[in-house]
Amino acid sequence: MSGEEDATVREPLDLIRLSLDERIYVKLRSDRELRGKLHQAFDQHLNMILGDVEETITTVEIDDETYEEIVRTTKRTIDYLFVRGDGVILVAPPLRTALG
Amino acid sequence: MLFFSYFKDLVGQEVTVELKNDLAIRGTLHSVDQYLNIKLENTKVVDQDKYPHMLSVRNCFIRGSVVRYVQLPKDGVDVDLLHDAARREARGG
């Protein structure tokens, strides 16, 4: 029974299933992003458990006088995190900066 | 159902629940239900100066839908069991 897995990708959730135990990038509501290892579990609601997570929160402040936009990011790391699916916007492999 | 089972196995451990309103509450997981509503015991708000609302609260019920994250103990549960359950769930669900 163990070891026999269906590797066919039929629906979008299968794509995420391929990323089990891999590092992924998750975009959440409220300008938050997570990078972490999709540890073992996710479900159809996109609830998931991530390990070694780095959370990035992006805020934009507008200067009253110059109307200049100041983009700030706050980061923190969490060992082991359950993420509730209703906050998830998208899931992707980690973004790589172009190396040529 | 997968995460319901996961949290049931986690009962008794200390977790930190972060809500969608940015409030973070640390406590012992007392119980959970199918909606992932959570009951915490011995609670303590993480940033007590910023959120003095719940200074005297020791036990609470948290509606599942207001949870953003649950910070878990690293040695929480058997990872292999979860892994297999996740594969089955994602395909069959």
Coordinates of N, CA and C in Angstrom, one line a residue:
Chain A
M1 N 0.8 -1.2 0.0 CA 0.0 0.0 0.0 C 0.9 1.2 0.0
S2 N 2.0 1.2 0.7 CA 2.8 2.4 0.7 C 3.7 2.4 -0.5
G3 N 4.0 3.6 -0.9 CA 4.9 3.8 -2.1 C 4.1 4.0 -3.4
E4 N 2.9 3.4 -3.5 CA 2.2 3.5 -4.8 C 1.5 4.8 -4.8
E5 N 1.9 5.7 -5.6 CA 1.4 7.1 -5.6 C 0.9 7.4 -7.0
D6 N -0.1 8.2 -7.1 CA -0.6 8.7 -8.4 C 0.2 9.9 -8.7
A7 N 1.0 9.9 -9.7 CA 1.9 11.1 -10.0 C 1.2 12.0 -11.1
T8 N 0.0 11.6 -11.6 CA -0.7 12.4 -12.6 C -1.2 13.7 -12.0
V9 N -0.9 14.8 -12.7 CA -1.5 16.0 -12.2 C -2.8 16.2 -12.9
R10 N -3.9 16.2 -12.1 CA -5.2 16.3 -12.7 C -5.8 17.7 -12.4
E11 N -5.6 18.1 -11.2 CA -6.3 19.4 -10.8 C -5.3 20.3 -10.0
P12 N -5.6 21.5 -9.9 CA -4.6 22.5 -9.3 C -4.1 22.0 -7.9
L13 N -4.9 21.3 -7.1 CA -4.3 20.8 -5.8 C -3.2 19.8 -6.0
D14 N -3.2 19.1 -7.1 CA -2.2 18.1 -7.4 C -0.8 18.8 -7.5
L15 N -0.9 20.0 -8.1 CA 0.4 20.8 -8.3 C 1.0 21.1 -6.9
I16 N 0.1 21.4 -6.0 CA 0.6 21.7 -4.6 C 1.2 20.4 -4.0
R17 N 0.5 19.3 -4.3 CA 0.9 18.0 -3.7 C 2.3 17.7 -4.2
L18 N 2.7 18.1 -5.4 CA 4.0 17.8 -5.9 C 5.0 18.6 -5.1
S19 N 4.6 19.6 -4.4 CA 5.6 20.4 -3.6 C 5.7 20.0 -2.2
L20 N 5.0 18.9 -1.8 CA 5.2 18.4 -0.4 C 6.6 18.2 -0.1
D21 N 7.0 18.7 1.1 CA 8.4 18.6 1.5 C 9.4 19.5 0.8
E22 N 8.8 20.4 -0.1 CA 9.7 21.3 -0.8 C 9.5 22.7 -0.2
R23 N 10.4 23.6 -0.5 CA 10.2 25.0 -0.1 C 9.2 25.6 -1.0
I24 N 8.3 26.4 -0.5 CA 7.4 27.1 -1.3 C 7.2 28.6 -0.9
Y25 N 6.6 29.3 -1.8 CA 6.3 30.7 -1.5 C 4.8 30.8 -1.4
V26 N 4.3 31.5 -0.4 CA 2.8 31.6 -0.2 C 2.5 33.1 -0.1
K27 N 1.6 33.6 -0.9 CA 1.2 35.0 -0.8 C -0.1 35.0 0.0
L28 N -0.2 35.8 1.1 CA -1.4 35.8 1.9 C -2.0 37.2 1.8
R29 N -3.2 37.3 2.4 CA -3.9 38.6 2.5 C -3.2 39.4 3.5
S30 N -3.5 40.7 3.5 CA -2.9 41.7 4.3 C -1.4 41.9 4.0
D31 N -1.1 41.8 2.7 CA 0.3 42.1 2.3 C 1.3 41.2 3.0
R32 N 1.0 40.0 3.2 CA 2.0 39.1 3.9 C 2.5 38.0 2.9
E33 N 3.7 37.6 3.1 CA 4.2 36.5 2.3 C 5.0 35.6 3.2
L34 N 4.9 34.3 2.8 CA 5.6 33.3 3.6 C 6.5 32.5 2.7
R35 N 7.7 32.3 3.2 CA 8.6 31.3 2.5 C 8.9 30.2 3.5
G36 N 8.6 29.0 3.1 CA 8.9 27.9 4.1 C 8.8 26.6 3.4
K37 N 9.0 25.5 4.2 CA 9.0 24.2 3.7 C 7.5 23.7 3.9
L38 N 6.9 23.2 2.8 CA 5.6 22.6 3.0 C 5.7 21.3 3.6
H39 N 5.5 21.3 4.9 CA 6.0 20.2 5.7 C 5.3 18.9 5.5
Q40 N 4.2 18.7 5.9 CA 3.6 17.4 5.6 C 2.1 17.6 5.1
A41 N 1.5 18.7 5.5 CA 0.1 18.7 5.4 C -0.5 19.9 4.7
F42 N -1.5 19.6 3.8 CA -2.3 20.7 3.4 C -3.6 20.0 3.0
D43 N -4.7 20.8 2.9 CA -6.0 20.2 2.5 C -6.7 21.1 1.5
Q44 N -7.9 20.8 1.1 CA -8.6 21.4 0.0 C -8.9 22.9 0.3
H45 N -8.8 23.3 1.6 CA -9.1 24.7 2.0 C -7.8 25.5 1.8
L46 N -6.7 24.7 1.5 CA -5.3 25.3 1.6 C -4.9 25.7 3.0
N47 N -5.5 25.1 4.0 CA -4.8 25.1 5.3 C -3.5 24.3 5.1
M48 N -2.4 24.8 5.7 CA -1.2 24.0 5.5 C -0.3 24.2 6.7
I49 N 0.7 23.3 6.8 CA 1.7 23.4 7.8 C 3.0 23.6 7.2
L50 N 3.7 24.7 7.6 CA 5.0 25.0 7.0 C 6.0 25.0 8.1
G51 N 7.3 24.6 7.7 CA 8.4 24.5 8.6 C 9.4 25.6 8.2
D52 N 10.2 26.0 9.2 CA 11.3 27.0 8.9 C 10.8 28.2 8.1
V53 N 9.8 28.9 8.6 CA 9.1 29.9 7.8 C 9.7 31.2 8.0
E54 N 9.8 32.0 6.9 CA 10.1 33.4 7.0 C 8.8 34.2 6.6
E55 N 8.3 35.0 7.5 CA 7.1 35.8 7.1 C 7.6 37.2 6.8
T56 N 7.1 37.8 5.7 CA 7.4 39.1 5.3 C 6.1 39.9 5.2
I57 N 6.1 41.0 6.0 CA 4.9 41.9 6.0 C 5.3 43.2 5.3
T58 N 4.6 43.6 4.3 CA 4.9 44.8 3.5 C 4.0 46.0 3.9
T59 N 4.5 47.1 4.2 CA 3.7 48.3 4.5 C 4.1 49.4 3.7
V60 N 3.2 50.2 3.2 CA 3.5 51.4 2.4 C 3.1 52.6 3.2
E61 N 4.0 53.5 3.5 CA 3.7 54.8 4.2 C 3.8 55.9 3.2
I62 N 2.8 56.8 3.3 CA 2.9 58.0 2.4 C 3.3 59.2 3.2
D63 N 4.4 59.8 2.8 CA 4.8 61.0 3.5 C 3.8 62.1 3.3
D64 N 3.4 62.8 4.4 CA 2.4 63.8 4.3 C 2.8 65.0 3.3
E65 N 4.0 65.3 3.4 CA 4.4 66.5 2.6 C 4.9 66.2 1.2
T66 N 5.7 65.2 1.1 CA 6.3 64.9 -0.3 C 5.4 63.9 -1.0
Y67 N 4.4 63.3 -0.4 CA 3.6 62.3 -1.0 C 4.4 61.1 -1.6
E68 N 5.6 61.0 -0.9 CA 6.5 59.9 -1.4 C 6.0 58.6 -0.7
E69 N 6.1 57.5 -1.4 CA 5.7 56.2 -0.9 C 6.9 55.6 -0.3
I70 N 6.8 55.2 1.0 CA 7.9 54.5 1.6 C 7.5 53.1 1.9
V71 N 8.2 52.2 1.2 CA 7.8 50.8 1.3 C 8.7 50.1 2.4
R72 N 8.1 49.5 3.4 CA 8.8 48.9 4.4 C 8.5 47.4 4.5
T73 N 9.4 46.6 4.8 CA 9.1 45.2 5.0 C 9.6 44.8 6.4
T74 N 8.8 44.0 7.0 CA 9.1 43.4 8.3 C 9.2 41.9 8.2
K75 N 10.3 41.3 8.7 CA 10.4 39.9 8.6 C 10.5 39.2 9.9
R76 N 10.0 38.0 10.0 CA 10.3 37.2 11.2 C 10.3 35.8 10.8
T77 N 10.9 34.9 11.7 CA 11.0 33.5 11.3 C 10.2 32.7 12.4
I78 N 9.6 31.7 12.0 CA 8.9 30.8 12.9 C 9.2 29.4 12.6
D79 N 9.5 28.6 13.6 CA 9.9 27.2 13.3 C 8.8 26.4 12.6
Y80 N 7.6 26.5 13.1 CA 6.6 25.5 12.6 C 5.3 26.1 12.7
L81 N 4.6 26.2 11.6 CA 3.4 27.1 11.6 C 2.2 26.5 10.8
F82 N 1.1 26.5 11.4 CA -0.2 26.1 10.8 C -0.7 27.4 10.2
V83 N -1.0 27.4 8.9 CA -1.6 28.6 8.2 C -3.0 28.2 7.8
R84 N -4.0 29.1 8.2 CA -5.4 28.9 7.8 C -5.6 29.2 6.3
G85 N -6.3 28.4 5.6 CA -6.4 28.5 4.2 C -7.1 29.7 3.7
D86 N -8.0 30.3 4.5 CA -8.8 31.4 4.0 C -8.0 32.7 3.8
G87 N -6.7 32.7 4.3 CA -5.9 33.8 4.1 C -5.0 33.7 2.9
V88 N -5.0 32.5 2.3 CA -4.0 32.2 1.2 C -4.5 32.8 -0.1
I89 N -3.6 33.5 -0.8 CA -4.0 34.0 -2.1 C -3.3 33.1 -3.2
L90 N -2.0 32.8 -3.1 CA -1.4 31.9 -4.0 C -0.3 31.2 -3.4
V91 N 0.0 30.0 -4.1 CA 1.1 29.2 -3.7 C 2.0 28.9 -4.9
A92 N 3.3 29.0 -4.7 CA 4.2 28.9 -5.8 C 5.6 28.4 -5.3
P93 N 6.4 27.8 -6.2 CA 7.8 27.5 -5.8 C 8.5 28.8 -5.5
P94 N 9.5 28.8 -4.7 CA 10.1 30.1 -4.2 C 10.6 30.9 -5.4
L95 N 10.4 32.2 -5.4 CA 10.8 33.0 -6.5 C 12.3 33.1 -6.6
R96 N 12.9 32.9 -7.7 CA 14.3 33.0 -7.8 C 14.7 34.3 -8.5
T97 N 15.7 35.0 -8.0 CA 16.1 36.2 -8.7 C 16.9 35.8 -9.9
A98 N 16.9 36.5 -10.9 CA 17.5 36.1 -12.2 C 19.0 36.0 -12.0
L99 N 19.6 34.9 -12.3 CA 21.0 34.8 -12.1 C 21.7 34.7 -13.5
G100 N 20.9 34.6 -14.5 CA 21.5 34.6 -15.9 C 21.5 33.2 -16.5
Chain B
M1 N -10.8 17.3 7.4 CA -10.8 16.4 8.6 C -9.3 16.2 9.0
L2 N -8.4 16.4 8.0 CA -7.0 16.1 8.3 C -6.5 17.0 9.5
F3 N -6.7 18.3 9.4 CA -6.2 19.1 10.4 C -7.0 19.0 11.7
F4 N -8.2 18.6 11.6 CA -9.0 18.3 12.9 C -8.3 17.2 13.6
S5 N -7.9 16.1 12.9 CA -7.2 15.0 13.6 C -5.8 15.5 14.1
Y6 N -5.2 16.3 13.3 CA -3.9 16.8 13.7 C -3.9 17.6 15.0
F7 N -4.9 18.5 15.1 CA -5.0 19.3 16.3 C -5.5 18.4 17.5
K8 N -6.3 17.4 17.2 CA -6.7 16.5 18.3 C -5.5 15.9 18.9
D9 N -4.5 15.5 18.1 CA -3.3 14.9 18.6 C -2.4 15.8 19.3
L10 N -2.7 17.1 19.1 CA -1.8 18.2 19.7 C -2.4 18.6 21.0
V11 N -3.5 18.2 21.4 CA -4.2 18.6 22.7 C -3.2 18.4 23.8
G12 N -3.1 19.4 24.6 CA -2.2 19.4 25.8 C -0.9 20.1 25.5
Q13 N -0.6 20.4 24.3 CA 0.7 21.1 24.0 C 0.5 22.6 24.0
E14 N 1.6 23.3 24.2 CA 1.5 24.8 24.2 C 1.6 25.3 22.8
V15 N 0.7 26.2 22.4 CA 0.7 26.7 21.1 C 0.5 28.2 21.2
T16 N 0.8 28.9 20.1 CA 0.5 30.4 20.0 C -0.4 30.6 18.9
V17 N -1.6 31.1 19.1 CA -2.6 31.3 18.1 C -2.5 32.8 17.7
E18 N -2.3 33.1 16.4 CA -2.3 34.5 16.0 C -3.6 34.7 15.2
L19 N -4.3 35.7 15.6 CA -5.6 36.0 15.0 C -5.5 37.0 13.8
K20 N -6.5 37.1 13.1 CA -6.5 38.0 11.9 C -6.4 39.5 12.4
N21 N -6.7 39.8 13.6 CA -6.6 41.2 14.1 C -5.2 41.4 14.7
D22 N -4.3 40.5 14.4 CA -2.9 40.6 14.9 C -2.7 40.3 16.4
L23 N -3.8 39.9 17.1 CA -3.6 39.5 18.5 C -3.0 38.1 18.5
A24 N -2.0 37.9 19.3 CA -1.4 36.6 19.5 C -1.6 36.1 20.9
I25 N -2.1 34.9 21.0 CA -2.4 34.3 22.3 C -1.7 33.0 22.5
R26 N -0.9 32.9 23.6 CA -0.2 31.6 23.9 C -1.0 30.9 24.9
G27 N -1.1 29.6 24.8 CA -1.9 28.8 25.7 C -1.8 27.3 25.5
T28 N -2.4 26.6 26.3 CA -2.4 25.1 26.2 C -3.6 24.7 25.4
L29 N -3.4 23.9 24.4 CA -4.5 23.5 23.5 C -5.4 22.6 24.3
H30 N -6.6 23.0 24.6 CA -7.5 22.2 25.4 C -8.4 21.3 24.5
S31 N -9.0 21.9 23.4 CA -9.8 21.1 22.5 C -10.0 21.8 21.2
V32 N -10.5 21.1 20.2 CA -10.6 21.6 18.9 C -11.9 20.9 18.3
D33 N -12.5 21.5 17.3 CA -13.6 20.9 16.7 C -13.4 20.9 15.1
Q34 N -14.5 20.4 14.4 CA -14.3 20.2 13.0 C -14.2 21.5 12.3
Y35 N -14.6 22.6 12.9 CA -14.4 23.9 12.2 C -13.1 24.5 12.6
L36 N -12.3 23.8 13.4 CA -11.0 24.2 13.9 C -11.2 25.4 14.8
N37 N -12.4 25.5 15.5 CA -12.5 26.4 16.6 C -11.5 25.8 17.7
I38 N -11.0 26.7 18.4 CA -9.9 26.3 19.4 C -10.3 26.7 20.8
K39 N -10.1 25.8 21.8 CA -10.2 26.3 23.2 C -8.8 26.2 23.8
L40 N -8.4 27.3 24.3 CA -7.1 27.4 25.0 C -7.2 27.6 26.5
E41 N -6.3 27.0 27.2 CA -6.3 27.2 28.7 C -5.0 27.8 29.1
N42 N -5.1 28.5 30.2 CA -3.9 29.1 30.8 C -3.3 30.1 29.8
T43 N -4.2 31.0 29.3 CA -3.7 31.8 28.2 C -3.0 33.0 28.7
K44 N -2.1 33.5 27.8 CA -1.4 34.7 28.0 C -1.2 35.4 26.7
V45 N -1.6 36.7 26.6 CA -1.4 37.4 25.4 C 0.0 37.7 25.2
V46 N 0.5 37.6 23.9 CA 1.9 37.7 23.7 C 2.5 39.1 23.9
D47 N 1.8 40.1 23.4 CA 2.3 41.5 23.6 C 1.3 42.2 24.5
Q48 N 1.5 41.9 25.8 CA 0.5 42.4 26.8 C 0.4 43.9 26.9
D49 N 1.5 44.6 26.6 CA 1.4 46.0 26.7 C 0.5 46.6 25.6
K50 N 0.6 45.9 24.4 CA -0.1 46.4 23.3 C -1.6 46.0 23.3
Y51 N -1.8 44.8 23.9 CA -3.2 44.3 23.9 C -3.6 44.0 25.4
P52 N -3.9 45.0 26.2 CA -4.2 44.7 27.6 C -5.6 44.2 27.7
H53 N -6.4 44.0 26.7 CA -7.8 43.6 26.8 C -8.0 42.3 27.6
M54 N -7.1 41.4 27.5 CA -7.3 40.1 28.0 C -6.4 39.7 29.2
L55 N -6.0 40.7 29.9 CA -5.1 40.5 31.0 C -5.6 39.5 32.0
S56 N -6.9 39.5 32.3 CA -7.4 38.6 33.3 C -8.0 37.3 32.8
V57 N -8.0 37.2 31.5 CA -8.5 36.0 30.8 C -7.6 34.8 30.9
R58 N -8.0 33.7 31.4 CA -7.1 32.5 31.5 C -7.5 31.4 30.6
N59 N -8.8 31.4 30.2 CA -9.2 30.3 29.2 C -10.1 31.0 28.2
C60 N -10.0 30.6 27.0 CA -10.8 31.2 26.0 C -11.2 30.2 24.8
F61 N -12.2 30.6 24.1 CA -12.7 29.9 23.0 C -12.4 30.8 21.8
I62 N -11.8 30.3 20.8 CA -11.5 31.1 19.6 C -12.2 30.5 18.4
R63 N -13.0 31.3 17.7 CA -13.6 30.9 16.5 C -12.6 30.6 15.4
G64 N -12.8 29.4 14.8 CA -11.8 29.0 13.8 C -11.5 30.0 12.7
S65 N -12.6 30.7 12.3 CA -12.4 31.6 11.1 C -11.6 32.8 11.4
V66 N -11.3 33.2 12.7 CA -10.6 34.4 12.9 C -9.1 34.1 13.1
V67 N -8.7 32.8 13.0 CA -7.3 32.4 13.1 C -6.6 32.7 11.9
R68 N -5.4 33.3 12.0 CA -4.5 33.5 10.9 C -3.4 32.4 10.9
Y69 N -2.7 32.3 12.0 CA -1.7 31.2 12.2 C -1.9 30.5 13.5
V70 N -1.4 29.3 13.6 CA -1.1 28.7 14.9 C 0.3 28.2 14.9
Q71 N 1.1 28.8 15.8 CA 2.5 28.5 15.9 C 2.6 27.2 16.7
L72 N 3.3 26.2 16.2 CA 3.2 24.9 16.8 C 4.5 24.4 17.3
P73 N 4.5 23.5 18.3 CA 5.8 22.9 18.8 C 6.4 22.1 17.7
K74 N 7.7 22.2 17.6 CA 8.4 21.5 16.4 C 8.2 20.0 16.5
D75 N 8.2 19.5 17.7 CA 8.1 18.0 17.9 C 6.7 17.6 18.1
G76 N 5.8 18.3 17.4 CA 4.3 18.1 17.7 C 3.9 16.7 17.4
V77 N 3.9 16.3 16.1 CA 3.2 15.1 15.8 C 4.0 14.2 14.8
D78 N 3.7 13.0 14.7 CA 4.3 12.1 13.8 C 4.2 12.6 12.4
V79 N 5.3 12.9 11.8 CA 5.3 13.6 10.5 C 4.9 12.6 9.3
D80 N 5.3 11.3 9.5 CA 5.0 10.4 8.4 C 3.5 10.1 8.2
L81 N 2.9 10.0 9.3 CA 1.4 9.7 9.3 C 0.7 10.9 8.6
L82 N 1.1 12.1 9.0 CA 0.5 13.3 8.4 C 0.7 13.3 6.9
H83 N 1.9 13.0 6.5 CA 2.3 13.1 5.1 C 1.5 12.2 4.3
D84 N 1.3 11.0 4.7 CA 0.5 10.1 4.0 C -1.0 10.5 3.9
A85 N -1.5 11.0 5.1 CA -2.8 11.5 5.1 C -3.1 12.6 4.2
A86 N -2.1 13.5 4.1 CA -2.2 14.7 3.2 C -2.3 14.3 1.8
R87 N -1.4 13.3 1.4 CA -1.5 12.9 0.0 C -2.9 12.3 -0.4
R88 N -3.4 11.5 0.6 CA -4.7 10.9 0.3 C -5.8 11.9 0.3
E89 N -5.7 12.8 1.2 CA -6.7 13.9 1.3 C -6.8 14.7 0.1
A90 N -5.6 15.2 -0.4 CA -5.6 16.1 -1.5 C -6.1 15.5 -2.8
R91 N -5.9 14.2 -2.9 CA -6.4 13.5 -4.1 C -7.8 13.2 -4.0
G92 N -8.3 12.7 -2.9 CA -9.6 12.2 -2.8 C -10.6 13.3 -2.5
G93 N -10.1 14.4 -1.9 CA -11.0 15.5 -1.6 C -11.3 16.4 -2.8

